[in-house]
């Protein structure tokens, strides 16, 4: 293994826990201010984002069609095409969160969510993880289970349409793209 | 094309530009507060993150070895293994930013950066883009060109080591994983 984060070859950046504080609370995230001493002894201030973990789930039907969701996203102030996903509730199992979000956002349900690992959305600014899942045998209940003000719509794609959407700009969300790469690999290997 | 963001099938969320304001300034990002009217008429507050665009670059030597970087990241307060990358300076061309970051963080240089497209790091919270590049023929100058307090170290992997690092938890950064998937696809197709 060429990389071991415990080695810290680039030197220790010491974060003073007594000088970590909330710089701002913005409902779905907090901004934290830290004081850090660099390997060469300079004291610097840095800001990080404190957020709960996220999930995203690649749902596929028995007929091998992929269940995605279109929804308005405030960050880009536009509609996006994504896999179902969202924030893991406190104490919630990430796999359960994935199946809950799938039902809420698309109206599809599945029995199990197989783990596809997790990633850091952005280790430069935030420590939270996005847990990724594959839900096989997804089936339509015909009704979304979402908050009435969070309007989402399922989008059903076959594998060729999905592969095209991953490279032609229809799907732009980095976390979704990682999950789709892993899901397609998993489906390809194990049928 | 099954998805066209201009269709807005999930309903129009109207953002009032007179009610968008800076809620906090944290050096490398700002938090913006918006007032939004949902498709069902509810007025809601939402927060977004304003950041500059980012770049990441997959550098490969003539001997087909991959040039990555280990560095301390404040978000996770640990060292990470990533492709070289960072923030695009105001007015800077993203491809030039990619080659600049490669030199600064690894000491390697390359003549050109081929575009691998861009992604949204997180469309739920931020509108910025991460532009991804492939730099072939990278060569070692033997000296990093970075800020003396930003200590980084090049890590050179062959393709088997890189593929393993993408799935075994050595590389956890979602944007880096998307860039590597695209770069490996591009190298596989065009030699």
Short mmCIF file of N, CA, C and O in Angstrom, two decimals, chain B residues 50-126:
data_model
loop_
_atom_site.label_atom_id
_atom_site.label_comp_id
_atom_site.label_asym_id
_atom_site.label_seq_id
_atom_site.Cartn_x
_atom_site.Cartn_y
_atom_site.Cartn_z
N UNK B 50 -20.70 30.11 -1.93
CA UNK B 50 -20.13 30.79 -3.10
C UNK B 50 -18.62 30.54 -3.11
O UNK B 50 -17.92 30.92 -2.16
N UNK B 51 -18.15 29.87 -4.15
CA UNK B 51 -16.72 29.52 -4.22
C UNK B 51 -16.25 29.67 -5.65
O UNK B 51 -17.04 29.56 -6.58
N UNK B 52 -14.95 29.83 -5.83
CA UNK B 52 -14.40 29.86 -7.17
C UNK B 52 -14.36 28.44 -7.74
O UNK B 52 -14.46 27.46 -7.01
N UNK B 53 -14.18 28.36 -9.07
CA UNK B 53 -14.06 27.05 -9.70
C UNK B 53 -12.77 26.36 -9.27
O UNK B 53 -11.79 27.01 -8.90
N UNK B 54 -12.79 25.05 -9.35
CA UNK B 54 -11.64 24.23 -8.98
C UNK B 54 -11.14 23.48 -10.23
O UNK B 54 -11.86 23.35 -11.22
N UNK B 55 -9.92 22.98 -10.13
CA UNK B 55 -9.37 22.08 -11.16
C UNK B 55 -8.75 20.87 -10.48
O UNK B 55 -8.31 20.95 -9.32
N UNK B 56 -8.70 19.76 -11.22
CA UNK B 56 -7.88 18.63 -10.81
C UNK B 56 -7.31 18.00 -12.06
O UNK B 56 -7.94 18.05 -13.13
N UNK B 57 -6.08 17.47 -11.96
CA UNK B 57 -5.38 17.01 -13.17
C UNK B 57 -4.75 15.64 -12.93
O UNK B 57 -4.01 15.44 -11.97
N UNK B 58 -5.08 14.71 -13.84
CA UNK B 58 -4.48 13.38 -13.82
C UNK B 58 -3.22 13.45 -14.69
O UNK B 58 -3.30 13.60 -15.91
N UNK B 59 -2.06 13.38 -14.05
CA UNK B 59 -0.79 13.48 -14.77
C UNK B 59 -0.20 12.09 -14.94
O UNK B 59 -0.20 11.29 -14.00
N UNK B 60 0.29 11.82 -16.15
CA UNK B 60 0.84 10.49 -16.45
C UNK B 60 2.17 10.68 -17.19
O UNK B 60 2.28 11.53 -18.08
N UNK B 61 3.16 9.91 -16.80
CA UNK B 61 4.49 10.03 -17.42
C UNK B 61 4.53 9.22 -18.72
O UNK B 61 3.63 8.44 -19.01
N UNK B 62 5.61 9.40 -19.48
CA UNK B 62 5.80 8.61 -20.71
C UNK B 62 5.81 7.12 -20.40
O UNK B 62 5.36 6.30 -21.21
N UNK B 63 6.30 6.74 -19.22
CA UNK B 63 6.34 5.33 -18.80
C UNK B 63 5.00 4.88 -18.23
O UNK B 63 4.91 3.80 -17.64
N UNK B 64 3.97 5.69 -18.43
CA UNK B 64 2.60 5.42 -17.96
C UNK B 64 2.53 5.20 -16.45
O UNK B 64 1.88 4.28 -15.96
N UNK B 65 3.20 6.07 -15.74
CA UNK B 65 3.06 6.09 -14.29
C UNK B 65 2.28 7.35 -13.92
O UNK B 65 2.42 8.39 -14.57
N UNK B 66 1.49 7.24 -12.89
CA UNK B 66 0.57 8.32 -12.50
C UNK B 66 1.16 9.14 -11.36
O UNK B 66 1.69 8.58 -10.40
N UNK B 67 1.03 10.46 -11.50
CA UNK B 67 1.64 11.39 -10.55
C UNK B 67 0.54 11.93 -9.64
O UNK B 67 -0.29 12.74 -10.06
N UNK B 68 0.54 11.45 -8.39
CA UNK B 68 -0.45 11.92 -7.42
C UNK B 68 0.26 12.73 -6.33
O UNK B 68 1.49 12.88 -6.37
N UNK B 69 -0.51 13.21 -5.38
CA UNK B 69 0.07 14.06 -4.34
C UNK B 69 -0.52 13.69 -2.99
O UNK B 69 -1.72 13.41 -2.88
N UNK B 70 0.35 13.64 -2.00
CA UNK B 70 -0.17 13.53 -0.62
C UNK B 70 -0.01 14.87 0.06
O UNK B 70 0.98 15.58 -0.14
N UNK B 71 -1.00 15.22 0.85
CA UNK B 71 -0.98 16.52 1.50
C UNK B 71 -1.94 16.51 2.68
O UNK B 71 -2.88 15.71 2.72
N UNK B 72 -1.71 17.38 3.60
CA UNK B 72 -2.64 17.54 4.72
C UNK B 72 -3.85 18.31 4.23
O UNK B 72 -3.72 19.31 3.53
N UNK B 73 -5.06 17.84 4.62
CA UNK B 73 -6.30 18.54 4.28
C UNK B 73 -7.02 18.92 5.57
O UNK B 73 -7.31 18.05 6.40
N UNK B 74 -7.32 20.19 5.68
CA UNK B 74 -7.93 20.67 6.92
C UNK B 74 -9.34 20.13 7.14
O UNK B 74 -9.75 19.96 8.29
N UNK B 75 -10.09 19.88 6.08
CA UNK B 75 -11.46 19.41 6.24
C UNK B 75 -11.51 18.10 7.03
O UNK B 75 -12.29 17.95 7.97
N UNK B 76 -10.65 17.14 6.64
CA UNK B 76 -10.62 15.86 7.34
C UNK B 76 -9.54 15.83 8.42
O UNK B 76 -9.42 14.85 9.15
N UNK B 77 -8.72 16.89 8.51
CA UNK B 77 -7.61 16.98 9.47
C UNK B 77 -6.72 15.74 9.39
O UNK B 77 -6.37 15.12 10.40
N UNK B 78 -6.33 15.39 8.17
CA UNK B 78 -5.51 14.19 7.93
C UNK B 78 -4.86 14.34 6.56
O UNK B 78 -5.19 15.25 5.79
N UNK B 79 -3.92 13.43 6.28
CA UNK B 79 -3.33 13.43 4.94
C UNK B 79 -4.23 12.65 3.98
O UNK B 79 -4.86 11.67 4.37
N UNK B 80 -4.23 13.11 2.73
CA UNK B 80 -5.01 12.43 1.69
C UNK B 80 -4.10 12.14 0.50
O UNK B 80 -3.02 12.73 0.36
N UNK B 81 -4.56 11.21 -0.35
CA UNK B 81 -3.91 10.92 -1.63
C UNK B 81 -4.85 11.41 -2.72
O UNK B 81 -6.00 10.96 -2.79
N UNK B 82 -4.36 12.32 -3.56
CA UNK B 82 -5.22 12.97 -4.56
C UNK B 82 -4.42 13.21 -5.84
O UNK B 82 -3.20 13.16 -5.83
N UNK B 83 -5.12 13.56 -6.90
CA UNK B 83 -4.46 14.16 -8.03
C UNK B 83 -4.19 15.63 -7.68
O UNK B 83 -4.83 16.19 -6.79
N UNK B 84 -3.24 16.25 -8.37
CA UNK B 84 -2.95 17.66 -8.10
C UNK B 84 -4.16 18.50 -8.48
O UNK B 84 -4.88 18.19 -9.43
N UNK B 85 -4.38 19.57 -7.73
CA UNK B 85 -5.52 20.41 -8.04
C UNK B 85 -5.63 21.56 -7.08
O UNK B 85 -4.84 21.68 -6.14
N UNK B 86 -6.61 22.41 -7.33
CA UNK B 86 -6.81 23.55 -6.44
C UNK B 86 -7.80 24.53 -7.03
O UNK B 86 -8.64 24.15 -7.85
N UNK B 87 -7.66 25.76 -6.63
CA UNK B 87 -8.60 26.82 -7.01
C UNK B 87 -8.09 27.54 -8.26
O UNK B 87 -6.91 27.84 -8.36
N UNK B 88 -9.00 27.81 -9.20
CA UNK B 88 -8.66 28.60 -10.39
C UNK B 88 -8.56 30.07 -9.97
O UNK B 88 -9.49 30.61 -9.36
N UNK B 89 -7.43 30.70 -10.28
CA UNK B 89 -7.28 32.12 -9.94
C UNK B 89 -8.21 32.97 -10.80
O UNK B 89 -8.59 32.57 -11.90
N UNK B 90 -8.58 34.17 -10.33
CA UNK B 90 -9.44 35.05 -11.13
C UNK B 90 -8.80 35.32 -12.50
O UNK B 90 -7.62 35.68 -12.58
N UNK B 91 -9.57 35.10 -13.57
CA UNK B 91 -9.07 35.35 -14.91
C UNK B 91 -8.18 34.26 -15.47
O UNK B 91 -7.77 34.32 -16.63
N UNK B 92 -7.86 33.26 -14.69
CA UNK B 92 -6.96 32.20 -15.14
C UNK B 92 -7.72 31.16 -15.97
O UNK B 92 -8.86 30.81 -15.66
N UNK B 93 -7.08 30.65 -17.01
CA UNK B 93 -7.65 29.56 -17.79
C UNK B 93 -7.57 28.27 -16.97
O UNK B 93 -6.52 27.98 -16.37
N UNK B 94 -8.67 27.49 -16.90
CA UNK B 94 -8.62 26.28 -16.07
C UNK B 94 -7.48 25.32 -16.45
O UNK B 94 -6.87 24.72 -15.55
N UNK B 95 -7.18 25.18 -17.74
CA UNK B 95 -6.09 24.27 -18.13
C UNK B 95 -4.74 24.79 -17.59
O UNK B 95 -3.90 24.01 -17.14
N UNK B 96 -4.55 26.10 -17.63
CA UNK B 96 -3.32 26.69 -17.08
C UNK B 96 -3.27 26.48 -15.57
O UNK B 96 -2.20 26.20 -15.00
N UNK B 97 -4.42 26.61 -14.91
CA UNK B 97 -4.47 26.39 -13.46
C UNK B 97 -4.09 24.95 -13.13
O UNK B 97 -3.38 24.69 -12.16
N UNK B 98 -4.55 24.02 -13.96
CA UNK B 98 -4.24 22.60 -13.72
C UNK B 98 -2.73 22.35 -13.81
O UNK B 98 -2.15 21.69 -12.95
N UNK B 99 -2.09 22.92 -14.85
CA UNK B 99 -0.64 22.71 -15.01
C UNK B 99 0.14 23.43 -13.90
O UNK B 99 1.17 22.94 -13.43
N UNK B 100 -0.35 24.60 -13.47
CA UNK B 100 0.28 25.33 -12.37
C UNK B 100 0.21 24.52 -11.08
O UNK B 100 1.21 24.36 -10.37
N UNK B 101 -0.97 23.98 -10.77
CA UNK B 101 -1.13 23.20 -9.54
C UNK B 101 -0.27 21.93 -9.59
O UNK B 101 0.30 21.52 -8.57
N UNK B 102 -0.20 21.29 -10.77
CA UNK B 102 0.64 20.10 -10.90
C UNK B 102 2.08 20.42 -10.54
O UNK B 102 2.72 19.70 -9.77
N UNK B 103 2.59 21.51 -11.07
CA UNK B 103 3.98 21.92 -10.80
C UNK B 103 4.17 22.26 -9.33
O UNK B 103 5.12 21.80 -8.68
N UNK B 104 3.25 23.06 -8.80
CA UNK B 104 3.37 23.50 -7.40
C UNK B 104 3.36 22.32 -6.43
O UNK B 104 4.14 22.27 -5.48
N UNK B 105 2.45 21.37 -6.67
CA UNK B 105 2.21 20.34 -5.66
C UNK B 105 3.06 19.09 -5.83
O UNK B 105 3.25 18.34 -4.87
N UNK B 106 3.54 18.82 -7.06
CA UNK B 106 4.29 17.58 -7.29
C UNK B 106 5.70 17.81 -7.83
O UNK B 106 6.51 16.88 -7.81
N UNK B 107 5.98 19.00 -8.36
CA UNK B 107 7.26 19.23 -9.02
C UNK B 107 7.29 18.72 -10.45
O UNK B 107 8.29 18.89 -11.14
N UNK B 108 6.22 18.09 -10.90
CA UNK B 108 6.14 17.60 -12.29
C UNK B 108 5.56 18.70 -13.18
O UNK B 108 4.71 19.48 -12.76
N UNK B 109 6.01 18.72 -14.43
CA UNK B 109 5.46 19.65 -15.42
C UNK B 109 4.99 18.88 -16.64
O UNK B 109 5.43 17.75 -16.89
N UNK B 110 4.08 19.49 -17.38
CA UNK B 110 3.60 18.89 -18.64
C UNK B 110 3.32 20.02 -19.62
O UNK B 110 3.11 21.17 -19.21
N UNK B 111 3.32 19.69 -20.91
CA UNK B 111 3.12 20.72 -21.94
C UNK B 111 1.67 21.13 -22.06
O UNK B 111 1.35 22.31 -22.22
N UNK B 112 0.78 20.13 -22.04
CA UNK B 112 -0.64 20.43 -22.29
C UNK B 112 -1.52 19.66 -21.32
O UNK B 112 -1.14 18.61 -20.81
N UNK B 113 -2.70 20.22 -21.10
CA UNK B 113 -3.72 19.58 -20.26
C UNK B 113 -4.95 19.37 -21.14
O UNK B 113 -5.57 20.32 -21.60
N UNK B 114 -5.29 18.09 -21.40
CA UNK B 114 -6.45 17.77 -22.24
C UNK B 114 -7.70 17.76 -21.37
O UNK B 114 -7.73 17.09 -20.34
N UNK B 115 -8.77 18.45 -21.80
CA UNK B 115 -9.97 18.51 -20.96
C UNK B 115 -10.68 17.16 -20.84
O UNK B 115 -10.82 16.42 -21.82
N UNK B 116 -11.11 16.86 -19.62
CA UNK B 116 -11.94 15.68 -19.33
C UNK B 116 -13.32 16.11 -18.87
O UNK B 116 -14.02 15.37 -18.18
N UNK B 117 -13.73 17.31 -19.22
CA UNK B 117 -15.04 17.81 -18.81
C UNK B 117 -15.01 18.43 -17.42
O UNK B 117 -13.94 18.60 -16.84
N UNK B 118 -16.20 18.77 -16.95
CA UNK B 118 -16.30 19.36 -15.60
C UNK B 118 -17.48 18.72 -14.88
O UNK B 118 -18.35 18.11 -15.51
N UNK B 119 -17.49 18.85 -13.56
CA UNK B 119 -18.60 18.36 -12.73
C UNK B 119 -18.97 19.44 -11.72
O UNK B 119 -18.20 20.37 -11.47
N UNK B 120 -20.16 19.28 -11.15
CA UNK B 120 -20.55 20.07 -9.99
C UNK B 120 -20.13 19.30 -8.73
O UNK B 120 -20.63 18.19 -8.51
N UNK B 121 -19.27 19.89 -7.89
CA UNK B 121 -18.91 19.19 -6.65
C UNK B 121 -20.13 18.88 -5.79
O UNK B 121 -20.20 17.81 -5.18
N UNK B 122 -21.07 19.78 -5.74
CA UNK B 122 -22.28 19.54 -4.94
C UNK B 122 -23.37 20.54 -5.32
O UNK B 122 -23.48 21.60 -4.72
N UNK B 123 -24.23 20.18 -6.31
CA UNK B 123 -25.23 21.13 -6.79
C UNK B 123 -26.29 21.50 -5.75
O UNK B 123 -27.01 22.48 -5.93
N UNK B 124 -26.37 20.73 -4.66
CA UNK B 124 -27.33 21.07 -3.61
C UNK B 124 -26.92 22.34 -2.87
O UNK B 124 -27.78 23.10 -2.40
N UNK B 125 -25.62 22.58 -2.77
CA UNK B 125 -25.15 23.70 -1.96
C UNK B 125 -24.32 24.73 -2.70
O UNK B 125 -24.14 25.85 -2.21
N UNK B 126 -23.74 24.37 -3.84
CA UNK B 126 -22.80 25.30 -4.47
C UNK B 126 -22.86 25.17 -5.99
O UNK B 126 -23.12 24.09 -6.51
#
